[in-house]
Amino acid sequence: MDINIVKLKKYASKCSVLYVEDDEIIRTQTASFLGRFFTDVVLAEDGVIGLAKYKERKFDVVITDINMPNMNGIEMIEAIKEILYTQIILVTSAHNDSEYLMKLINLDVSRFVLKPFNNKQFLYVLYKIAEELTFENERKELQEEVVSLSKNAQIIVDEIKIGIITIKDNEVNMANRAFLDIGGFDSYDTLKLEMPEIGVLFEEASHCVNATSNKDLIEQLEQLGDDEKKVRIIKDTKTYEYQVTSTKLEEENSYILTFSDITAIHNALYNDEHTKLPIRKFVLEKIELLKQGVSELGVIIVRAKNFENIAKWYGKAEATAVEVEFSTIVKAVKNEQLPNAFIGYFAENQIVIISDKYDMSETYKILKGIDISTETLFTKHDRTDLRFHLSTQAEFLKLDTSKELNALEVDLINAFDFMQ
């Protein structure tokens, strides 16, 4: 029973003791002995007083005799256990009665010292109790510090505008505010409930990551080059694109993924500078995606009749303004009639609307009736010398999806040429 007195004093200095003993001489002597190590010792001469003092404040350790007037030690222990069942209690008694022992064991009391005290044995029991309490307090403090650091880290991560998630054993176990906003989730719990496999969040698109499970997502990111580590999301009919980076953490099967918004770059590369509609490359990419699993695609092609004369008569700037106005009107009709259909800029004065599952007849009818006149642009350009009237040419096509993409491109080119 080796005891490190220095450690005992260090441990005991942070512990509070309630000592209950009816014998005044033993109480005084033991209190003096306890005072050599514990700086916070409260005395009580029977169970009633001891219980009253216990109710006034918390104690790390309760040391009590058994046989006492008014309320004996076992009765007091029963009352204390009702208040705090985990309370550490050390029983001191001159009796070694099995009946007492069974009652105490049933109360989950396992620390006993017989009187008269063997100081070394008593000291060893106190040392183990103080050590246990110190270690437990240190564990709690460390746990609170970790929780605090974790909360602070989450606050810091939430301030980062780049979407961040961590995946461990193929499950998302952290997501910052920016990523929750990307997916439209109000909280991490909602993400876990509604979309535990985050790959489902992203649209199928060529040159982008397409994965239905977190495992597949990680595997694809590890195999793809940086230029291909992209995902697309459609929110409120708008397309957003994000560059993804993946980093393997030291912890086994753990990864951190970041999502940087490159929508502006994507739009600059894929959208027409003036009409802001997806250019031909993106139109063909969309056709390639939509033709999977269907035998034909419905397409409306639209152009403004005699548009080429605008540039001749009024110059390129006015022709561009007319094209923007025309595309805005066509886009408004599409959004009203077919909000989920795709619209793109195939070439100058050539707009396509594509759908794989919607009736396009009403949209086609409305588009054929569009007119753009001089008055339409008066208020926008502060010009009164514009004199023209443009009508719309529109055709409804069925694209055979069994054809290769380059063949479908030729079909669209021919269809627009035939309109002229």
XYZ file of C-alpha atoms in Angstrom, residues 15-416:
402
model
C -11.891 17.669 -2.261
C -14.575 18.545 0.279
C -15.447 16.183 3.142
C -18.489 15.796 5.393
C -17.455 13.816 8.499
C -20.285 12.492 10.701
C -19.331 10.954 14.102
C -21.161 11.073 17.444
C -18.092 10.333 19.613
C -16.584 13.740 20.332
C -13.048 12.436 21.035
C -12.919 10.309 17.871
C -14.523 13.151 15.891
C -11.929 15.660 17.092
C -8.971 13.327 16.519
C -10.124 12.206 13.100
C -10.967 15.771 12.046
C -7.434 16.808 12.974
C -6.023 13.914 10.934
C -8.223 14.770 7.939
C -7.225 18.437 8.229
C -3.612 17.533 7.484
C -4.660 16.696 3.899
C -8.140 18.056 3.211
C -8.656 21.816 3.371
C -12.471 21.622 3.345
C -13.802 19.450 6.200
C -17.292 19.902 7.728
C -18.242 18.066 10.960
C -21.565 16.709 12.221
C -22.345 14.803 15.430
C -25.237 12.647 14.228
C -27.192 11.610 11.121
C -29.847 14.336 11.428
C -27.255 17.128 11.521
C -25.138 15.412 8.893
C -28.111 15.122 6.484
C -29.060 18.777 7.102
C -25.516 19.930 6.271
C -25.461 17.665 3.214
C -28.637 19.313 1.921
C -27.032 22.748 2.287
C -24.178 22.082 -0.149
C -22.322 19.457 -2.190
C -19.533 17.271 -0.788
C -17.049 15.141 -2.694
C -16.835 12.578 0.126
C -19.086 11.654 3.044
C -17.383 9.789 5.946
C -19.798 8.460 8.529
C -20.131 6.223 11.567
C -22.987 3.678 11.778
C -24.275 3.753 15.357
C -25.378 7.303 16.170
C -28.323 8.853 18.063
C -31.324 10.498 16.365
C -30.492 9.033 12.941
C -27.951 6.281 12.433
C -25.464 6.151 9.565
C -27.441 3.716 7.416
C -30.587 5.865 7.602
C -28.570 8.944 6.694
C -26.915 7.094 3.787
C -30.340 6.016 2.494
C -31.492 9.663 2.535
C -28.302 10.855 0.828
C -28.602 8.199 -1.867
C -32.083 9.468 -2.665
C -30.567 12.899 -3.267
C -27.453 11.714 -5.144
C -27.090 7.998 -5.691
C -23.512 8.300 -6.963
C -22.275 10.062 -3.808
C -18.952 8.620 -2.599
C -19.379 7.371 1.002
C -16.785 5.917 3.368
C -18.183 4.043 6.391
C -16.253 3.906 9.684
C -17.575 1.481 12.288
C -16.474 -0.558 15.273
C -18.813 -3.328 14.141
C -18.145 -6.008 11.568
C -21.717 -7.203 11.486
C -22.873 -9.001 8.312
C -26.326 -7.401 8.587
C -24.780 -3.927 8.361
C -22.557 -5.015 5.500
C -25.436 -6.359 3.411
C -27.460 -3.168 3.886
C -24.491 -1.049 2.868
C -23.712 -3.205 -0.161
C -27.360 -2.896 -1.229
C -26.893 0.886 -0.998
C -23.847 0.576 -3.283
C -21.423 1.509 -0.491
C -18.149 -0.339 -0.926
C -15.655 1.600 1.197
C -15.236 0.612 4.871
C -12.718 1.288 7.620
C -12.969 -0.418 11.024
C -12.406 1.447 14.277
C -10.079 1.838 15.975
C -8.349 3.236 12.886
C -5.225 1.817 11.409
C -3.871 5.166 10.205
C -1.985 3.682 7.288
C -5.016 1.757 6.073
C -7.292 4.765 6.606
C -4.817 6.973 4.770
C -4.647 4.550 1.829
C -8.443 4.503 1.460
C -8.519 8.311 1.559
C -5.698 8.448 -0.993
C -7.563 6.189 -3.452
C -10.773 8.175 -3.019
C -8.998 11.525 -3.545
C -7.139 10.125 -6.543
C -10.350 8.806 -8.085
C -12.129 12.116 -7.557
C -9.240 14.075 -9.047
C -9.068 11.889 -12.130
C -12.830 12.084 -12.592
C -12.807 15.885 -12.255
C -9.932 16.127 -14.719
C -11.839 13.896 -17.126
C -14.911 16.124 -16.849
C -12.847 19.275 -17.304
C -11.141 17.782 -20.348
C -14.497 16.701 -21.753
C -15.916 20.186 -21.226
C -12.838 21.679 -22.872
C -13.203 19.352 -25.843
C -16.898 20.238 -26.138
C -16.044 23.927 -25.892
C -13.308 23.605 -28.499
C -15.671 21.611 -30.709
C -18.347 24.300 -30.423
C -15.816 27.045 -31.113
C -14.458 25.095 -34.074
C -18.004 24.693 -35.443
C -18.603 28.434 -35.033
C -15.385 29.174 -36.896
C -16.146 26.647 -39.634
C -19.659 28.076 -39.998
C -18.123 31.476 -40.744
C -16.294 30.036 -43.753
C -18.215 30.740 -46.949
C -16.977 27.571 -48.662
C -19.157 24.495 -48.090
C -17.431 21.933 -45.858
C -18.411 18.418 -44.800
C -16.566 15.543 -43.170
C -17.303 11.921 -43.974
C -16.315 9.035 -41.695
C -17.051 5.415 -42.553
C -19.139 6.693 -45.480
C -21.405 8.793 -43.255
C -21.540 12.590 -43.080
C -20.624 13.530 -39.506
C -20.176 17.298 -39.896
C -21.468 19.992 -42.218
C -20.915 23.719 -41.940
C -23.515 26.425 -42.498
C -22.327 27.131 -46.049
C -22.861 23.519 -47.116
C -26.293 23.394 -45.460
C -27.196 26.482 -47.502
C -25.947 24.781 -50.679
C -28.317 21.875 -50.096
C -31.177 23.952 -48.712
C -31.089 22.299 -45.258
C -32.071 24.200 -42.123
C -29.812 22.097 -39.881
C -27.314 19.246 -39.835
C -30.002 16.974 -38.349
C -32.252 17.707 -41.339
C -29.424 16.801 -43.712
C -28.853 13.502 -41.893
C -32.577 12.710 -41.974
C -33.420 13.775 -45.528
C -30.208 13.121 -47.460
C -27.656 10.887 -45.692
C -26.219 10.037 -49.136
C -25.258 13.530 -50.283
C -24.439 12.459 -53.846
C -28.201 12.422 -54.464
C -28.142 16.185 -53.970
C -26.192 16.752 -57.181
C -27.508 16.752 -60.755
C -26.357 14.226 -63.316
C -24.092 16.068 -65.756
C -21.176 15.225 -67.982
C -17.765 16.324 -66.709
C -19.215 16.364 -63.198
C -19.244 13.913 -60.306
C -22.321 11.664 -60.388
C -22.619 9.380 -57.348
C -25.617 7.938 -55.510
C -23.720 6.999 -52.340
C -21.090 8.622 -50.139
C -18.794 5.663 -50.806
C -19.035 6.158 -54.576
C -18.582 9.906 -54.156
C -15.292 9.441 -52.280
C -14.043 6.831 -54.751
C -14.799 9.052 -57.746
C -13.132 12.089 -56.180
C -9.991 10.053 -55.515
C -9.835 8.923 -59.145
C -10.789 12.118 -61.017
C -8.521 14.964 -62.025
C -9.032 18.386 -60.441
C -10.883 19.759 -63.490
C -13.483 16.998 -63.220
C -14.099 17.332 -59.489
C -17.239 19.407 -59.932
C -20.892 19.040 -58.962
C -24.047 20.814 -60.102
C -27.162 21.714 -58.168
C -30.400 23.216 -59.463
C -32.202 25.534 -57.043
C -35.234 27.591 -58.031
C -34.601 26.673 -61.706
C -31.065 28.140 -61.486
C -27.969 26.011 -61.984
C -25.080 26.290 -59.522
C -21.711 24.635 -59.981
C -19.149 23.860 -57.273
C -15.513 22.799 -57.400
C -14.919 19.918 -54.983
C -11.716 19.042 -53.149
C -11.287 15.923 -51.043
C -8.617 15.350 -48.411
C -8.035 12.086 -46.566
C -7.650 12.624 -42.828
C -5.324 10.720 -40.514
C -8.275 9.011 -38.849
C -9.145 5.843 -40.731
C -11.887 6.118 -43.388
C -12.250 9.858 -42.737
C -12.345 12.611 -45.353
C -12.977 16.336 -45.520
C -14.719 17.699 -48.625
C -14.932 21.360 -49.624
C -17.343 22.906 -52.137
C -16.295 26.212 -53.748
C -18.905 28.115 -55.757
C -17.667 28.447 -59.342
C -21.060 29.317 -60.798
C -19.786 32.660 -62.119
C -16.925 30.911 -63.902
C -19.315 28.246 -65.150
C -21.721 30.885 -66.470
C -18.912 32.764 -68.200
C -17.866 29.567 -69.953
C -21.302 28.164 -70.753
C -23.669 31.124 -70.993
C -23.998 33.599 -73.842
C -22.581 36.975 -72.854
C -25.731 38.916 -73.740
C -28.781 36.667 -73.422
C -27.279 34.757 -70.447
C -28.668 31.537 -71.901
C -26.531 28.347 -72.013
C -24.490 28.210 -75.220
C -24.487 25.401 -77.800
C -21.908 23.257 -75.978
C -24.112 23.219 -72.898
C -27.249 22.640 -74.991
C -25.681 19.527 -76.501
C -24.519 18.371 -73.079
C -28.100 18.687 -71.810
C -29.426 16.723 -74.782
C -26.898 13.967 -74.056
C -28.204 13.743 -70.480
C -31.912 13.962 -71.290
C -31.816 11.364 -74.067
C -30.815 8.635 -71.648
C -33.733 6.225 -71.250
C -36.144 7.919 -73.689
C -36.746 7.239 -77.378
C -37.264 10.869 -78.376
C -36.965 14.412 -77.075
C -39.401 17.237 -77.697
C -37.684 20.407 -78.941
C -39.042 23.815 -79.911
C -36.679 25.923 -81.998
C -37.327 29.666 -82.101
C -35.902 32.590 -84.050
C -36.920 36.159 -84.927
C -37.818 36.494 -88.590
C -35.700 38.967 -90.604
C -33.473 39.535 -87.570
C -30.374 39.873 -89.775
C -31.705 43.166 -91.164
C -31.507 44.889 -87.749
C -27.700 44.909 -87.796
C -27.672 46.164 -91.380
C -30.079 49.016 -90.706
C -29.212 50.077 -87.142
C -25.869 48.499 -86.265
C -24.593 45.615 -84.143
C -25.428 47.232 -80.785
C -29.101 47.588 -81.674
C -29.188 44.046 -83.051
C -27.800 42.757 -79.751
C -30.411 44.742 -77.790
C -33.179 43.260 -79.927
C -31.800 39.737 -79.453
C -31.676 40.212 -75.690
C -35.259 41.489 -75.683
C -36.382 38.591 -77.862
C -34.678 35.971 -75.681
C -36.180 37.558 -72.545
C -39.679 37.234 -73.975
C -39.095 33.614 -75.052
C -37.621 32.754 -71.661
C -40.626 34.307 -69.883
C -43.020 32.168 -71.941
C -40.961 29.054 -71.214
C -40.867 29.785 -67.470
C -44.617 30.367 -67.396
C -45.603 27.314 -69.441
C -42.736 24.839 -68.872
C -40.803 25.910 -65.758
C -38.806 22.669 -65.641
C -37.880 22.537 -69.325
C -34.408 23.503 -70.552
C -33.786 26.625 -72.649
C -30.542 27.357 -74.452
C -28.815 29.642 -76.965
C -27.863 27.505 -79.968
C -26.433 30.327 -82.066
C -27.203 33.950 -82.968
C -30.975 34.348 -83.194
C -31.446 30.641 -82.450
C -33.095 29.505 -79.211
C -34.005 25.935 -78.264
C -36.389 24.633 -75.603
C -35.987 20.966 -74.717
C -38.124 18.600 -72.681
C -38.216 14.837 -72.209
C -41.622 14.535 -70.536
C -43.833 17.629 -70.895
C -46.526 18.553 -73.423
C -45.056 21.461 -75.381
C -47.993 22.195 -77.693
C -49.368 25.203 -75.788
C -45.895 26.707 -75.415
C -45.276 26.239 -79.117
C -48.560 27.975 -79.942
C -47.739 30.991 -77.743
C -44.207 31.335 -79.104
C -45.457 31.450 -82.692
C -47.511 34.514 -81.792
C -44.697 36.657 -80.357
C -44.143 40.100 -81.971
C -41.409 42.647 -81.343
C -42.126 46.114 -82.610
C -40.533 49.572 -82.477
C -42.589 50.479 -79.413
C -41.179 47.561 -77.440
C -37.719 49.112 -77.368
C -38.588 52.813 -77.161
C -38.523 53.051 -73.376
C -35.448 50.827 -73.054
C -33.149 52.606 -75.510
C -34.453 56.157 -75.632
C -34.633 55.912 -79.408
C -37.383 57.092 -81.699
C -35.717 56.345 -85.003
C -36.117 52.549 -84.785
C -38.634 51.367 -87.370
C -39.149 47.621 -87.553
C -41.552 44.828 -86.756
C -40.303 41.306 -86.053
C -42.423 38.198 -85.936
C -41.438 34.824 -84.516
C -40.597 31.670 -86.382
C -40.963 28.500 -84.331
C -40.885 24.803 -85.131
C -41.669 21.775 -82.993
C -39.290 18.828 -83.484
C -38.906 15.300 -82.204
C -35.268 14.294 -81.807
C -34.514 10.600 -82.288
C -32.383 9.755 -79.229
C -30.979 6.634 -80.862
C -28.768 8.937 -82.934
C -25.314 10.032 -81.882
C -25.020 13.498 -80.365
C -23.174 14.956 -83.377
C -25.984 13.722 -85.631
C -28.581 15.424 -83.417
C -26.530 18.628 -83.590
C -26.660 18.466 -87.379
C -30.436 17.904 -87.232
C -30.849 21.111 -85.212
C -28.573 23.095 -87.531
C -30.563 21.903 -90.543
C -33.864 22.700 -88.853
C -32.812 26.316 -88.196
